[in-house]
PDB file of C-alpha atoms in Angstrom:
ATOM      1  CA  MET A 434      -8.035 -49.389  45.709  1.00 93.00           C
ATOM      2  CA  ILE A 435      -6.134 -51.541  43.225  1.00 96.00           C
ATOM      3  CA  THR A 436      -3.450 -49.661  41.278  1.00 96.00           C
ATOM      4  CA  MET A 437      -0.841 -50.728  38.727  1.00 97.00           C
ATOM      5  CA  ASP A 438       1.520 -51.373  41.688  1.00 97.00           C
ATOM      6  CA  ASP A 439      -0.760 -54.297  42.625  1.00 98.00           C
ATOM      7  CA  VAL A 440      -0.625 -55.848  39.139  1.00 98.00           C
ATOM      8  CA  ILE A 441       2.146 -58.438  38.773  1.00 98.00           C
ATOM      9  CA  ARG A 442       4.069 -58.576  35.506  1.00 98.00           C
ATOM     10  CA  GLU A 443       5.086 -61.354  33.119  1.00 96.00           C
ATOM     11  CA  GLY A 444       7.768 -63.560  34.588  1.00 97.00           C
ATOM     12  CA  HIS A 445       6.039 -63.700  37.993  1.00 98.00           C
ATOM     13  CA  PRO A 446       5.355 -67.380  38.820  1.00 98.00           C
ATOM     14  CA  THR A 447       1.715 -66.800  39.871  1.00 98.00           C
ATOM     15  CA  LEU A 448       0.861 -65.946  36.242  1.00 98.00           C
ATOM     16  CA  ARG A 449       1.803 -69.488  35.206  1.00 98.00           C
ATOM     17  CA  GLU A 450      -0.145 -71.312  37.934  1.00 98.00           C
ATOM     18  CA  ILE A 451      -3.532 -72.937  37.514  1.00 98.00           C
ATOM     19  CA  ALA A 452      -5.783 -70.941  39.844  1.00 98.00           C
ATOM     20  CA  GLU A 453      -7.743 -72.690  42.599  1.00 98.00           C
ATOM     21  CA  ALA A 454     -11.540 -72.868  42.522  1.00 98.00           C
ATOM     22  CA  ILE A 455     -13.318 -70.642  45.025  1.00 98.00           C
ATOM     23  CA  THR A 456     -15.608 -72.253  47.601  1.00 97.00           C
ATOM     24  CA  ILE A 457     -19.322 -71.420  47.434  1.00 96.00           C
ATOM     25  CA  PRO A 458     -20.739 -69.459  49.205  1.00 97.00           C
ATOM     26  CA  VAL A 459     -18.119 -66.978  48.034  1.00 97.00           C
ATOM     27  CA  PRO A 460     -15.905 -65.927  50.985  1.00 98.00           C
ATOM     28  CA  GLU A 461     -16.097 -62.242  51.942  1.00 98.00           C
ATOM     29  CA  GLU A 462     -12.466 -61.562  50.987  1.00 98.00           C
ATOM     30  CA  MET A 463     -13.111 -62.933  47.476  1.00 98.00           C
ATOM     31  CA  LYS A 464     -16.265 -60.805  47.136  1.00 98.00           C
ATOM     32  CA  GLN A 465     -14.276 -57.761  48.163  1.00 98.00           C
ATOM     33  CA  LEU A 466     -11.443 -58.607  45.750  1.00 98.00           C
ATOM     34  CA  GLY A 467     -13.943 -59.082  42.886  1.00 98.00           C
ATOM     35  CA  GLU A 468     -15.522 -55.686  43.578  1.00 98.00           C
ATOM     36  CA  GLU A 469     -12.082 -54.043  43.789  1.00 98.00           C
ATOM     37  CA  MET A 470     -11.019 -55.626  40.482  1.00 98.00           C
ATOM     38  CA  LEU A 471     -14.164 -54.341  38.744  1.00 98.00           C
ATOM     39  CA  GLN A 472     -13.656 -50.880  40.269  1.00 98.00           C
ATOM     40  CA  PHE A 473     -10.055 -50.904  39.025  1.00 98.00           C
ATOM     41  CA  LEU A 474     -11.304 -51.456  35.451  1.00 98.00           C
ATOM     42  CA  ILE A 475     -13.900 -48.683  35.785  1.00 96.00           C
ATOM     43  CA  ASN A 476     -11.255 -46.335  37.227  1.00 97.00           C
ATOM     44  CA  SER A 477      -8.748 -47.268  34.510  1.00 97.00           C
ATOM     45  CA  GLN A 478     -11.258 -46.210  31.837  1.00 96.00           C
ATOM     46  CA  ASP A 479     -11.908 -42.805  33.448  1.00 95.00           C
ATOM     47  CA  PRO A 480      -9.253 -40.468  31.973  1.00 95.00           C
ATOM     48  CA  GLU A 481      -9.110 -38.227  35.063  1.00 97.00           C
ATOM     49  CA  ILE A 482      -8.827 -41.047  37.642  1.00 96.00           C
ATOM     50  CA  ALA A 483      -6.464 -43.039  35.394  1.00 97.00           C
ATOM     51  CA  GLU A 484      -4.099 -40.085  35.041  1.00 97.00           C
ATOM     52  CA  ARG A 485      -4.219 -39.240  38.758  1.00 97.00           C
ATOM     53  CA  HIS A 486      -3.309 -42.822  39.765  1.00 97.00           C
ATOM     54  CA  ALA A 487      -1.179 -43.748  36.685  1.00 97.00           C
ATOM     55  CA  LEU A 488      -3.548 -46.568  35.681  1.00 97.00           C
ATOM     56  CA  ARG A 489      -3.301 -48.320  32.325  1.00 96.00           C
ATOM     57  CA  ALA A 490      -6.707 -48.712  30.722  1.00 96.00           C
ATOM     58  CA  GLY A 491      -8.032 -52.254  30.910  1.00 97.00           C
ATOM     59  CA  VAL A 492     -11.231 -54.097  30.018  1.00 97.00           C
ATOM     60  CA  GLY A 493     -10.527 -57.273  31.983  1.00 98.00           C
ATOM     61  CA  ILE A 494      -8.485 -58.479  34.940  1.00 98.00           C
ATOM     62  CA  ALA A 495      -8.091 -61.866  36.606  1.00 98.00           C
ATOM     63  CA  ALA A 496      -7.184 -62.507  40.258  1.00 98.00           C
ATOM     64  CA  PRO A 497      -3.805 -64.082  39.377  1.00 98.00           C
ATOM     65  CA  GLN A 498      -2.799 -60.699  37.939  1.00 98.00           C
ATOM     66  CA  VAL A 499      -3.021 -59.240  41.455  1.00 98.00           C
ATOM     67  CA  ASN A 500      -1.092 -62.249  42.798  1.00 98.00           C
ATOM     68  CA  VAL A 501      -4.157 -64.161  44.058  1.00 98.00           C
ATOM     69  CA  SER A 502      -4.245 -67.624  42.479  1.00 98.00           C
ATOM     70  CA  LYS A 503      -8.037 -68.015  42.609  1.00 98.00           C
ATOM     71  CA  GLN A 504     -10.653 -68.462  39.844  1.00 98.00           C
ATOM     72  CA  LEU A 505     -12.005 -64.922  39.846  1.00 98.00           C
ATOM     73  CA  LEU A 506     -12.166 -62.381  37.035  1.00 98.00           C
ATOM     74  CA  ALA A 507     -13.791 -59.064  36.193  1.00 98.00           C
ATOM     75  CA  VAL A 508     -14.711 -57.583  32.813  1.00 98.00           C
ATOM     76  CA  HIS A 509     -15.936 -54.068  32.111  1.00 97.00           C
ATOM     77  CA  LEU A 510     -16.588 -53.043  28.511  1.00 96.00           C
ATOM     78  CA  PRO A 511     -17.789 -49.464  28.116  1.00 89.00           C
ATOM     79  CA  SER A 512     -20.685 -48.727  25.793  1.00 82.00           C
ATOM     80  CA  GLN A 513     -19.711 -48.065  22.171  1.00 77.00           C
ATOM     81  CA  ASP A 514     -22.358 -45.319  22.184  1.00 73.00           C
ATOM     82  CA  GLU A 515     -20.963 -42.163  23.818  1.00 69.00           C
ATOM     83  CA  GLU A 516     -24.509 -41.093  24.744  1.00 70.00           C
ATOM     84  CA  ASP A 517     -25.014 -44.286  26.754  1.00 69.00           C
ATOM     85  CA  ASP A 518     -23.582 -44.473  30.293  1.00 74.00           C
ATOM     86  CA  GLU A 519     -24.484 -48.168  30.657  1.00 82.00           C
ATOM     87  CA  PRO A 520     -21.536 -50.478  29.918  1.00 81.00           C
ATOM     88  CA  GLU A 521     -21.787 -52.888  26.993  1.00 89.00           C
ATOM     89  CA  TYR A 522     -20.847 -55.738  29.314  1.00 94.00           C
ATOM     90  CA  SER A 523     -19.783 -55.664  32.971  1.00 95.00           C
ATOM     91  CA  VAL A 524     -19.415 -58.762  35.118  1.00 98.00           C
ATOM     92  CA  ILE A 525     -17.540 -60.442  37.960  1.00 98.00           C
ATOM     93  CA  MET A 526     -17.171 -64.198  37.414  1.00 98.00           C
ATOM     94  CA  VAL A 527     -16.306 -66.811  40.045  1.00 98.00           C
ATOM     95  CA  ASN A 528     -15.076 -70.234  38.840  1.00 98.00           C
ATOM     96  CA  PRO A 529     -15.841 -69.495  35.154  1.00 98.00           C
ATOM     97  CA  ARG A 530     -15.542 -72.232  32.563  1.00 98.00           C
ATOM     98  CA  ILE A 531     -16.228 -72.370  28.876  1.00 98.00           C
ATOM     99  CA  ILE A 532     -18.678 -75.222  28.305  1.00 98.00           C
ATOM    100  CA  SER A 533     -18.994 -74.842  24.535  1.00 98.00           C
ATOM    101  CA  HIS A 534     -17.548 -72.753  21.736  1.00 97.00           C
ATOM    102  CA  SER A 535     -17.816 -72.177  18.020  1.00 96.00           C
ATOM    103  CA  VAL A 536     -15.449 -73.860  15.602  1.00 93.00           C
ATOM    104  CA  GLN A 537     -15.055 -70.521  13.846  1.00 94.00           C
ATOM    105  CA  GLN A 538     -12.298 -68.357  15.229  1.00 95.00           C
ATOM    106  CA  THR A 539     -11.809 -64.622  15.405  1.00 96.00           C
ATOM    107  CA  CYS A 540      -9.088 -62.222  16.489  1.00 95.00           C
ATOM    108  CA  LEU A 541      -8.572 -58.537  17.147  1.00 95.00           C
ATOM    109  CA  PRO A 542      -7.120 -56.612  14.184  1.00 93.00           C
ATOM    110  CA  ASP A 543      -4.328 -55.076  16.299  1.00 93.00           C
ATOM    111  CA  GLY A 544      -3.578 -58.075  18.493  1.00 94.00           C
ATOM    112  CA  GLU A 545      -4.139 -58.175  22.243  1.00 96.00           C
ATOM    113  CA  GLY A 546      -2.579 -56.394  25.187  1.00 96.00           C
ATOM    114  CA  CYS A 547      -2.429 -57.251  28.867  1.00 98.00           C
ATOM    115  CA  LEU A 548      -2.081 -55.290  32.097  1.00 98.00           C
ATOM    116  CA  SER A 549       0.632 -57.787  33.132  1.00 98.00           C
ATOM    117  CA  VAL A 550       2.661 -57.254  29.946  1.00 98.00           C
ATOM    118  CA  ASP A 551       4.535 -53.953  29.701  1.00 96.00           C
ATOM    119  CA  ARG A 552       5.640 -54.432  26.109  1.00 95.00           C
ATOM    120  CA  GLU A 553       3.871 -54.516  22.796  1.00 93.00           C
ATOM    121  CA  VAL A 554       3.567 -58.046  21.441  1.00 95.00           C
ATOM    122  CA  GLU A 555       2.843 -58.179  17.724  1.00 94.00           C
ATOM    123  CA  GLY A 556       0.701 -60.963  16.341  1.00 95.00           C
ATOM    124  CA  PHE A 557      -2.792 -62.303  15.899  1.00 95.00           C
ATOM    125  CA  VAL A 558      -4.316 -64.156  18.862  1.00 96.00           C
ATOM    126  CA  PRO A 559      -6.856 -66.729  17.627  1.00 95.00           C
ATOM    127  CA  ARG A 560      -9.955 -66.992  19.835  1.00 96.00           C
ATOM    128  CA  HIS A 561     -13.323 -68.710  19.501  1.00 97.00           C
ATOM    129  CA  LYS A 562     -15.841 -66.365  17.880  1.00 96.00           C
ATOM    130  CA  ARG A 563     -18.641 -67.519  20.200  1.00 97.00           C
ATOM    131  CA  ILE A 564     -18.506 -69.150  23.617  1.00 98.00           C
ATOM    132  CA  THR A 565     -20.928 -70.325  26.278  1.00 98.00           C
ATOM    133  CA  VAL A 566     -19.550 -69.701  29.743  1.00 98.00           C
ATOM    134  CA  GLU A 567     -20.820 -70.936  33.106  1.00 98.00           C
ATOM    135  CA  TYR A 568     -19.893 -69.081  36.273  1.00 98.00           C
ATOM    136  CA  VAL A 569     -21.099 -68.134  39.732  1.00 98.00           C
ATOM    137  CA  ASP A 570     -21.670 -64.498  40.742  1.00 98.00           C
ATOM    138  CA  LEU A 571     -20.556 -63.008  44.076  1.00 97.00           C
ATOM    139  CA  ASN A 572     -23.905 -63.946  45.638  1.00 97.00           C
ATOM    140  CA  GLY A 573     -23.423 -67.608  44.733  1.00 96.00           C
ATOM    141  CA  HIS A 574     -25.951 -67.665  41.872  1.00 97.00           C
ATOM    142  CA  SER A 575     -25.080 -69.756  38.821  1.00 98.00           C
ATOM    143  CA  HIS A 576     -25.140 -68.215  35.343  1.00 98.00           C
ATOM    144  CA  LYS A 577     -24.775 -69.501  31.822  1.00 98.00           C
ATOM    145  CA  GLU A 578     -24.164 -66.907  29.110  1.00 98.00           C
ATOM    146  CA  ARG A 579     -23.526 -66.954  25.396  1.00 98.00           C
ATOM    147  CA  LEU A 580     -20.968 -64.395  24.311  1.00 98.00           C
ATOM    148  CA  ARG A 581     -19.722 -63.402  20.888  1.00 96.00           C
ATOM    149  CA  GLY A 582     -17.239 -60.970  19.415  1.00 93.00           C
ATOM    150  CA  PHE A 583     -15.297 -58.672  21.736  1.00 96.00           C
ATOM    151  CA  PRO A 584     -16.910 -59.802  25.038  1.00 97.00           C
ATOM    152  CA  ALA A 585     -16.109 -63.426  24.110  1.00 97.00           C
ATOM    153  CA  ILE A 586     -12.478 -62.516  23.327  1.00 97.00           C
ATOM    154  CA  VAL A 587     -12.022 -60.645  26.628  1.00 98.00           C
ATOM    155  CA  VAL A 588     -13.546 -63.458  28.716  1.00 98.00           C
ATOM    156  CA  GLN A 589     -11.339 -66.044  26.950  1.00 98.00           C
ATOM    157  CA  HIS A 590      -8.255 -63.877  27.641  1.00 98.00           C
ATOM    158  CA  GLU A 591      -9.138 -63.676  31.355  1.00 98.00           C
ATOM    159  CA  ILE A 592     -10.003 -67.388  31.677  1.00 98.00           C
ATOM    160  CA  ASP A 593      -6.573 -68.092  30.138  1.00 98.00           C
ATOM    161  CA  HIS A 594      -5.041 -66.242  33.118  1.00 98.00           C
ATOM    162  CA  LEU A 595      -6.845 -68.661  35.449  1.00 98.00           C
ATOM    163  CA  ASN A 596      -5.107 -71.502  33.611  1.00 98.00           C
ATOM    164  CA  GLY A 597      -1.608 -70.015  33.589  1.00 98.00           C
ATOM    165  CA  VAL A 598      -1.796 -69.066  29.903  1.00 98.00           C
ATOM    166  CA  MET A 599      -0.608 -65.707  28.551  1.00 98.00           C
ATOM    167  CA  PHE A 600      -2.149 -64.266  25.369  1.00 98.00           C
ATOM    168  CA  TYR A 601       1.151 -64.441  23.484  1.00 97.00           C
ATOM    169  CA  ASP A 602       1.253 -68.220  24.041  1.00 97.00           C
ATOM    170  CA  ARG A 603      -1.490 -68.356  21.388  1.00 96.00           C
ATOM    171  CA  ILE A 604       0.425 -66.355  18.747  1.00 95.00           C
ATOM    172  CA  ASP A 605       2.127 -68.390  16.014  1.00 93.00           C
ATOM    173  CA  PRO A 606       5.830 -68.046  16.946  1.00 92.00           C
ATOM    174  CA  GLU A 607       6.983 -68.801  13.388  1.00 93.00           C
ATOM    175  CA  ASN A 608       4.728 -66.245  11.730  1.00 92.00           C
ATOM    176  CA  PRO A 609       2.914 -63.987  14.234  1.00 93.00           C
ATOM    177  CA  LEU A 610       1.087 -62.027  11.534  1.00 90.00           C
ATOM    178  CA  ALA A 611      -0.159 -65.083   9.638  1.00 87.00           C
ATOM    179  CA  LEU A 612      -3.891 -65.545   9.879  1.00 86.00           C
ATOM    180  CA  PRO A 613      -4.989 -69.142  10.494  1.00 80.00           C
ATOM    181  CA  ASP A 614      -7.312 -70.490   7.769  1.00 83.00           C
ATOM    182  CA  GLY A 615     -10.922 -69.435   8.128  1.00 85.00           C
ATOM    183  CA  ILE A 616     -10.285 -66.926  10.922  1.00 90.00           C
ATOM    184  CA  ASP A 617     -12.401 -63.817  11.015  1.00 88.00           C
ATOM    185  CA  ILE A 618     -10.859 -60.483  12.056  1.00 91.00           C
ATOM    186  CA  LEU A 619     -13.224 -58.752  14.480  1.00 88.00           C
ATOM    187  CA  GLY A 620     -14.716 -55.635  12.928  1.00 79.00           C
ATOM    188  CA  ALA A 621     -13.628 -56.498   9.377  1.00 68.00           C
ATOM    189  CA  ASN A 622     -16.346 -57.032   6.802  1.00 50.00           C
TER     190      ASN A 622
END
């Protein structure tokens, strides 16, 4: 079981590497790691399990964050409807790449956080509002998905990890709370 002890923190060199592509068919150890990463996210969102194992809640994790420099990520977004047990979006992606994106940008109203960053970083993180991502699943099947809003933001954050980019690299260092022209704050009308 992955715990916070397995998650490397900012300053670790692996977080700045460009992750290697994974061979297809997906090797067993990568399948297992992908499943463990997804289970970590599910566990981190369960208050009882999270407290028992001192897990910080997360919605996405990339293999470099557990010190494996491979193109593998997991995302688990719980349903916004408390009556619904099905997640809004839950996926393990192998070798993901964004093949197209909107010109329009968006950002989260309270900025972004990261399991590998133990401090609060203030500032808006501009992201594409819509993306099309291609990836392979653990069984070696290819997928192409269009994502928008929060799922698109989370996937972009995790793909950044595969390219050695931290979310705060995207914040304007001169004026972190300045909104770029034409950007849309997610959830704002």
